XYZ file of C-alpha atoms in Angstrom:
416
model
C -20.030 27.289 -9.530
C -22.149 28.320 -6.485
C -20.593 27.936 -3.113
C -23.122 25.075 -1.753
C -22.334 23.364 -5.610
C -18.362 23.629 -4.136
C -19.164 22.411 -0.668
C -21.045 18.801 -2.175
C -18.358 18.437 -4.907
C -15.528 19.107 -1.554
C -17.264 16.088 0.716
C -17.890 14.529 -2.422
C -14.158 14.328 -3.268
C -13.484 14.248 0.754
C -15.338 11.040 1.440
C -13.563 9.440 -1.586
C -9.776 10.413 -0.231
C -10.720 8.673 3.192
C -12.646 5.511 2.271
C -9.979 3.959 0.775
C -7.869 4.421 4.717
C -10.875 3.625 6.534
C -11.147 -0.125 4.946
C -7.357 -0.821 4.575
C -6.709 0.491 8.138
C -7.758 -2.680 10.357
C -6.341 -5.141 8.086
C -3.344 -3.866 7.102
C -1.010 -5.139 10.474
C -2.871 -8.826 10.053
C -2.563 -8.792 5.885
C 1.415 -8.318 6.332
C 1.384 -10.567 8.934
C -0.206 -13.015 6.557
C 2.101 -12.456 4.006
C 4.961 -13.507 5.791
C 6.430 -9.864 6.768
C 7.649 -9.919 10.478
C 6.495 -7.358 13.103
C 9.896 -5.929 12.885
C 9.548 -5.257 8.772
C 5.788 -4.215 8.913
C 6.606 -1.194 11.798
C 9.882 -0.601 9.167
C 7.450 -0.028 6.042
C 5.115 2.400 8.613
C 8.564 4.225 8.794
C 8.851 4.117 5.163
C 5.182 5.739 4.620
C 5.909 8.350 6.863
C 9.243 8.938 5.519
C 8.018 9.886 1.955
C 5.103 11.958 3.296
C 7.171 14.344 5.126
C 10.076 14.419 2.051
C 7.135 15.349 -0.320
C 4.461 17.351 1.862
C 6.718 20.933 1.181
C 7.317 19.839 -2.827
C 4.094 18.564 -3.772
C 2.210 21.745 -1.969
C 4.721 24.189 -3.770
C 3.859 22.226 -6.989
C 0.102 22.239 -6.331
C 0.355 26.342 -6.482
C 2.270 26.145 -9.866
C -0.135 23.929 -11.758
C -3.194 24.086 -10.187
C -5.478 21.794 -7.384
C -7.039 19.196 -10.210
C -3.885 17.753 -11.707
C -2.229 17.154 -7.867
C -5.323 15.254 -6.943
C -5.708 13.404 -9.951
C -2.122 12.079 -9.440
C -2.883 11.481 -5.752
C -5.856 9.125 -6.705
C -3.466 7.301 -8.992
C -0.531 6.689 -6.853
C -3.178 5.448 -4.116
C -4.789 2.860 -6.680
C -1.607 1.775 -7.687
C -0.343 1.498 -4.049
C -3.186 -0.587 -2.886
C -3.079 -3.070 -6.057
C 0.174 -3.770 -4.758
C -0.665 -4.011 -1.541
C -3.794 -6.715 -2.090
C -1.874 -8.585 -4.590
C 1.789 -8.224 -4.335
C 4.220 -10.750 -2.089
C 7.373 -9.510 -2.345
C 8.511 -7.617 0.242
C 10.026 -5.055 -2.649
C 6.382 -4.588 -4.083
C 5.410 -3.791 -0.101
C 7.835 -1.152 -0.148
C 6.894 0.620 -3.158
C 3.558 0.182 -1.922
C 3.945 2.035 0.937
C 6.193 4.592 -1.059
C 3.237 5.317 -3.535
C 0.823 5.628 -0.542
C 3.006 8.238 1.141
C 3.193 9.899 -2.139
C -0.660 9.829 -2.647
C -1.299 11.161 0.658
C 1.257 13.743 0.224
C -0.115 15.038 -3.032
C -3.537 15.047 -1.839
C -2.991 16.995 1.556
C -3.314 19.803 1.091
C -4.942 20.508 -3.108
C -8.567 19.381 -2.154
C -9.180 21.692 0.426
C -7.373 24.591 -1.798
C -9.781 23.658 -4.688
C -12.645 24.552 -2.349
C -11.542 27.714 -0.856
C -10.080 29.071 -3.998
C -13.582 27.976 -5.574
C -15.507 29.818 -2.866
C -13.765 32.871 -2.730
C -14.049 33.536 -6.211
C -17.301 34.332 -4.986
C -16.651 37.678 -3.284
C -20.362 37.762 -1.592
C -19.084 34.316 0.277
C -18.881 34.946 3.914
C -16.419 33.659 6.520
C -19.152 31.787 8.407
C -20.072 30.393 4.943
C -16.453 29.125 4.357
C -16.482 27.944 7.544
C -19.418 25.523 7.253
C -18.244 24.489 3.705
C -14.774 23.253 5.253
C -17.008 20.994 7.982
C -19.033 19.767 5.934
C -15.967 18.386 4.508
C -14.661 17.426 7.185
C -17.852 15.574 8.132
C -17.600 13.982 5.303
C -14.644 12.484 5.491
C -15.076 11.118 9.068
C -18.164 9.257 7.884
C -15.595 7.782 5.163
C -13.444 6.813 7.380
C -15.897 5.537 9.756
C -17.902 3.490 7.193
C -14.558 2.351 6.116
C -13.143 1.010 9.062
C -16.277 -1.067 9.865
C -16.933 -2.598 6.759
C -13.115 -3.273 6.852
C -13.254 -5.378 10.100
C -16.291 -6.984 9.799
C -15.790 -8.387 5.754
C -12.605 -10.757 6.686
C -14.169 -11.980 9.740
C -18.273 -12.170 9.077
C -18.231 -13.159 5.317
C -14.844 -14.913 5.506
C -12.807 -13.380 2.805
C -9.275 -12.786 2.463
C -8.112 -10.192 4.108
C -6.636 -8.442 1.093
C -10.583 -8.108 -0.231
C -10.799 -4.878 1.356
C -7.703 -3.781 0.227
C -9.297 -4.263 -3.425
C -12.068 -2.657 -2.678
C -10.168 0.511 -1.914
C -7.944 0.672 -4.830
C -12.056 0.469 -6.538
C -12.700 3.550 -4.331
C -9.407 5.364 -5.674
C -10.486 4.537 -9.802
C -14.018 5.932 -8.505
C -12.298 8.834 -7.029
C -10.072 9.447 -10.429
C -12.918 9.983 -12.007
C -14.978 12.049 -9.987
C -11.859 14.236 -9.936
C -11.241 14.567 -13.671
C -14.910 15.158 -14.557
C -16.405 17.141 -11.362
C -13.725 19.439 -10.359
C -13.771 22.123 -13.126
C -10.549 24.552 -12.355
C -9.731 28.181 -14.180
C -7.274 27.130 -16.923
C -3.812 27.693 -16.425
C -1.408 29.530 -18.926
C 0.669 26.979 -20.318
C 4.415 26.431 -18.802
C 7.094 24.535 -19.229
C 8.894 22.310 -16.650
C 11.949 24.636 -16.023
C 9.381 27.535 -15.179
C 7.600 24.722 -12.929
C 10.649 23.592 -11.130
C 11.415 27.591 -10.806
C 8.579 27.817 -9.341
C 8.839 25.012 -6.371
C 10.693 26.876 -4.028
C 9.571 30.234 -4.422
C 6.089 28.761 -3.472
C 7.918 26.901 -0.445
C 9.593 29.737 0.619
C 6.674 31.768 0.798
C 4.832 29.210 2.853
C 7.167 29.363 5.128
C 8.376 32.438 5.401
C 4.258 33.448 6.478
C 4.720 30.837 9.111
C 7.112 32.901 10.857
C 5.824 36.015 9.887
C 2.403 35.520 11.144
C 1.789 34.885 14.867
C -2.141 34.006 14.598
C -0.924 31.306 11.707
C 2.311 29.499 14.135
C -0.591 29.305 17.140
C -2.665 27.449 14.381
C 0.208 25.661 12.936
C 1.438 24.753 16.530
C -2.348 23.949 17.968
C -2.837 21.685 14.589
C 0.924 19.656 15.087
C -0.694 19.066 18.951
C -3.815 17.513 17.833
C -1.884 14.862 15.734
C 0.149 14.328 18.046
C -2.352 13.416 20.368
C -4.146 11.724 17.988
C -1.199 9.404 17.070
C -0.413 8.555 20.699
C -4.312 7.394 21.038
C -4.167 5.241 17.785
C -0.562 3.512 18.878
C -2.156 2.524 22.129
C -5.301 1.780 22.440
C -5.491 -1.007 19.835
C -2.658 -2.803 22.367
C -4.760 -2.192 25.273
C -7.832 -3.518 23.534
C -5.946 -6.736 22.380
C -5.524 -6.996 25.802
C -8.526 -6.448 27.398
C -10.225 -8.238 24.024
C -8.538 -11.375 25.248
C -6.979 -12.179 21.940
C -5.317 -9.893 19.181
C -8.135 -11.163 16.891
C -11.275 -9.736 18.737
C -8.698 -7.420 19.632
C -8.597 -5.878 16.317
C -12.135 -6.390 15.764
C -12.717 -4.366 18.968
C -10.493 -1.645 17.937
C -12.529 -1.419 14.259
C -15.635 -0.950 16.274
C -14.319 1.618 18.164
C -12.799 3.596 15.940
C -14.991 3.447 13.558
C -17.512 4.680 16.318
C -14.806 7.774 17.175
C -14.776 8.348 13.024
C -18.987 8.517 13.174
C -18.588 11.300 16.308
C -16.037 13.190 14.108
C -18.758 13.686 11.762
C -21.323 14.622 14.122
C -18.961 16.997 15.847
C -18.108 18.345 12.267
C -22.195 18.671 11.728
C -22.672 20.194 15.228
C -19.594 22.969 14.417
C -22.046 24.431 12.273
C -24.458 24.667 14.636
C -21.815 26.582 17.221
C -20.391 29.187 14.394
C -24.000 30.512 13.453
C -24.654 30.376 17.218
C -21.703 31.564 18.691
C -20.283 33.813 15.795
C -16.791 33.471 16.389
C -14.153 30.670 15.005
C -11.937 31.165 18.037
C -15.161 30.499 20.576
C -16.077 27.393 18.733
C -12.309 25.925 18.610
C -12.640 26.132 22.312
C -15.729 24.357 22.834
C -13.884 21.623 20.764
C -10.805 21.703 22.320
C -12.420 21.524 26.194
C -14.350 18.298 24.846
C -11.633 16.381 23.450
C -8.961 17.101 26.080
C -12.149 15.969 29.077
C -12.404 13.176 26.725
C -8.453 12.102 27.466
C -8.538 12.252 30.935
C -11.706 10.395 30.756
C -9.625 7.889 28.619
C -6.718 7.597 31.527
C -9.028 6.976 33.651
C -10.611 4.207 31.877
C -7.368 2.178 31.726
C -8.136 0.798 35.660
C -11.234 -1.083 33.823
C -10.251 -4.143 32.352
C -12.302 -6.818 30.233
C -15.490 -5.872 28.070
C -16.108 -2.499 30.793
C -12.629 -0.904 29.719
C -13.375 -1.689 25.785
C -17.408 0.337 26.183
C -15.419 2.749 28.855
C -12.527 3.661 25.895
C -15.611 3.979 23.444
C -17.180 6.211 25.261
C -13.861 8.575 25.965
C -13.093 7.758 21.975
C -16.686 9.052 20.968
C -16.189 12.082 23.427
C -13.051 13.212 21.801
C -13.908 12.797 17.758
C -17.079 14.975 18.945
C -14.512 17.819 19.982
C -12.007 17.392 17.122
C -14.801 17.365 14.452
C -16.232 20.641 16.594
C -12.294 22.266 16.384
C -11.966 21.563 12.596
C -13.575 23.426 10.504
C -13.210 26.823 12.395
C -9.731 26.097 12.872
C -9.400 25.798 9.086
C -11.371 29.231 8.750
C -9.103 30.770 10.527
C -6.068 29.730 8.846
C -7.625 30.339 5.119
C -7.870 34.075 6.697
C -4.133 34.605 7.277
C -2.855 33.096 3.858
C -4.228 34.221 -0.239
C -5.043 31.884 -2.930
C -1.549 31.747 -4.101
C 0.383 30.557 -0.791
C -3.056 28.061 -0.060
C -1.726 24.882 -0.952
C 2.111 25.548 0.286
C 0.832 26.837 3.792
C -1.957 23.393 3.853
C 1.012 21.714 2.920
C 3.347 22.849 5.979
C 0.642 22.249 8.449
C 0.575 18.394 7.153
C 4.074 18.265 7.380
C 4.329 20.003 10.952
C 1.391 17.450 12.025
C 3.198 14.495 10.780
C 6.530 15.133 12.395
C 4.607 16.064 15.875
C 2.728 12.494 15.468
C 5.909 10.397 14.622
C 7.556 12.264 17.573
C 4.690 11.908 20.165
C 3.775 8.413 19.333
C 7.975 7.377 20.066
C 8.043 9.226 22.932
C 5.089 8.785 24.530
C 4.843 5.147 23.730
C 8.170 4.697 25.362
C 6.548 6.504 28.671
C 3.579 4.188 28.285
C 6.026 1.235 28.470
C 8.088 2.809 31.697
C 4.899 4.056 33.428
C 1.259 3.155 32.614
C -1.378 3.695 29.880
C -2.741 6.428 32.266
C 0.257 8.287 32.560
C 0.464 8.035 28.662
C -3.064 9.120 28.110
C -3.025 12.085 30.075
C 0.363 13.496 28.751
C -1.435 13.612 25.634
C -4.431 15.627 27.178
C -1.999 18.306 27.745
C -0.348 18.218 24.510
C -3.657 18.774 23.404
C -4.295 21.281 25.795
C -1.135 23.891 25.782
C -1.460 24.557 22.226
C -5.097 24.904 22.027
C -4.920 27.236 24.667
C -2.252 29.334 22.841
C -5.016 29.917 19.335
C -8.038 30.632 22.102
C -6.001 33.524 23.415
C -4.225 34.833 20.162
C -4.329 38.099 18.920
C -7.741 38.590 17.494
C -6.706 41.602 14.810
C -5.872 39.470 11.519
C -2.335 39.593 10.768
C -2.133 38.273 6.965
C 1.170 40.125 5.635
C 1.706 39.474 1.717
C 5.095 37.863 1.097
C 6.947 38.735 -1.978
C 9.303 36.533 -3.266
């Protein structure tokens, strides 16, 4: 398969993974709601999608580099589709659970194999440059902002414009995830694996773990990219906790609230992709991943203060003010991610891929469920501004740590 063959089949399989999130996402608080689930349960079954992310992100990776990319995100797309059946159609609080369980566990298989699949596809290729790489992983990237963006507005505006149930776009997202089964099974071709048994594949597991980690602390290029990834969701997280309660405010209701919030993010999901498609741009330009992941990195943590500052506008100026900041900041995060993801695929071989993927999912969740607790809490003893720009420098500190990181690579083979 030719590289640019790999890089449509990647946003191919990229916009597929994200569509589903981008229609359930404004729904989801209301649909529980609706179903008779208290505030109190609904934040409880966030906890238990989180939960059996991070229990699984380690496993699952170490699996994915015993049996190979295709079967991990086959059995991603399934768990999802099951998960959101449930989801659209189930009422017992039970059902909810293992509906969030299964989506944790398709999100967790799925991490970090797709991505793998493409690299390990590439570089099979041994003409493939780095810049080449590079602009394969944005373009997946791009893709899967446009997903998400796509799916967030069509998943405000069908409840409220064509007056539906709300679980109809949770339906039409367990469609995307039978579409994206397929696509999978018969458009991801993968270099056979020698047969092997499940002892040898549960042998397996933790060597593959260990090895991921063990590079972690090894390499000191890969902990500034592990660390510099962990504060981008962390940031991230704090942005998506708060600003839909600021908008429900400044919306009026929690109704147009939520519809403003869609908008907006799907707006921020739209300048991910064009920041993905203008990273391009910047690494034939500028030549160098670490000079584009600070290009990115200025813009989105600008964007944050421009966000605290925003807060002191209330009514329909704060909502276009926060879109504005939002768009800023997607441009510089879809600018910072494929480079970012160049340089890491430097410091790591095929065989540690989908481990070391996995690791930076896992560090990026924990930093997100830690940053959105903590500063929500200082949001709630302070102000949103306060809030806002705390996360600008948790953005900031770690991106400045990668820009200024030894430039020599430093991959070190690990034996096990």
């Amino acid at each position: 398969m030719t590289p640019s063959g790999a890089a449509r089949r990647f946003a191919l399989i990229s916009f597929l993974s994200w569509l589903p999130t981008g229609l359930f996402i404004p729904v989801l608080v209301l649909l529980l709601l609706d179903k008779g689930v208290s505030l109190t349960a609904v934040a409880a079954l966030g906890v238990v999608y989180s939960v059996a992310i991070m229990v699984l992100e380690l496993p699952t990776g170490g699996l994915a580099d015993v049996v190979g990319r295709r079967p991990m995100i086959v059995a991603s797309a399934a768990a999802s589709l099951v998960a959101l059946l449930l989801l659209g159609l189930a009422e017992s609080i039970l059902l909810l659970v293992a509906s969030s369980i299964l989506r944790g566990i398709g999100r967790a298989l799925g991490s970090g194999p797709i991505e793998a699949w493409f690299v390990d596809t590439v570089q099979a290729r041994s003409e493939v440059s780095e810049a080449e790489l590079s602009r394969g992983l944005s373009f997946g990237l791009m893709a899967s902002s446009v997903a998400l963006a796509v799916g967030t507005l069509a998943g405000a505006l069908i409840p409220f414009a064509l007056h539906t149930s709300l679980a109809v776009p949770v339906l039409i997202a367990a469609a995307c995830d039978a579409v994206r089964l397929v696509v999978t099974i018969f458009a991801m071709p993968e270099p056979k694996y020698a047969p092997t048994s499940l002892r040898s594949v549960l042998r397996g597991v933790p060597a593959a773990i260990a090895i991921g980690l063990r590079l972690g602390v090894r390499n000191a290029l890969l902990i500034r990219i592990l660390v510099t990834g962990a504060g981008m969701m962390a940031a991230l997280a704090v942005i998506e906790l708060l600003t839909p309660a600021w908008m429900g405010e400044s919306a009026g209701s929690p109704d147009r609230g939520v519809l403003a919030y869609g908008i907006v993010a799907a707006v921020g999901f739209s300048a991910d992709a064009a920041g993905s498609g203008l990273s391009m741009r910047l690494t034939r330009r500028l030549a160098s991943a670490r000079a584009v992941c600070l290009v990115g990195l200025s813009v989105s943590v600008f964007s944050l203060v421009c966000l605290a500052g925003a807060t002191a506008v209330s009514g329909l100026g704060g909502i276009f003010a926060a879109g504005g900041a939002y768009l800023l900041m997607f441009v510089g995060l879809g600018i910072v991610g494929g480079p970012m993801g160049q340089l890491l695929h430097s410091q790591v071989a095929a065989a540690e891929r989908a481990t070391v993927l996995s690791v930076q999912s896992l560090i990026g969740y924990l930093a997100g469920a830690v940053g959105a607790v903590a500063v929500g809490q200082l949001a709630v003893v302070t102000t949103m501004a306060v809030a806002f720009g705390v996360a600008a420098v948790l953005l900031a500190v770690p991106g400045w740590l990668l820009v200024t990181a030894p430039t020599r690579p430093e991959y070190l083979p690990v034996e096990v």
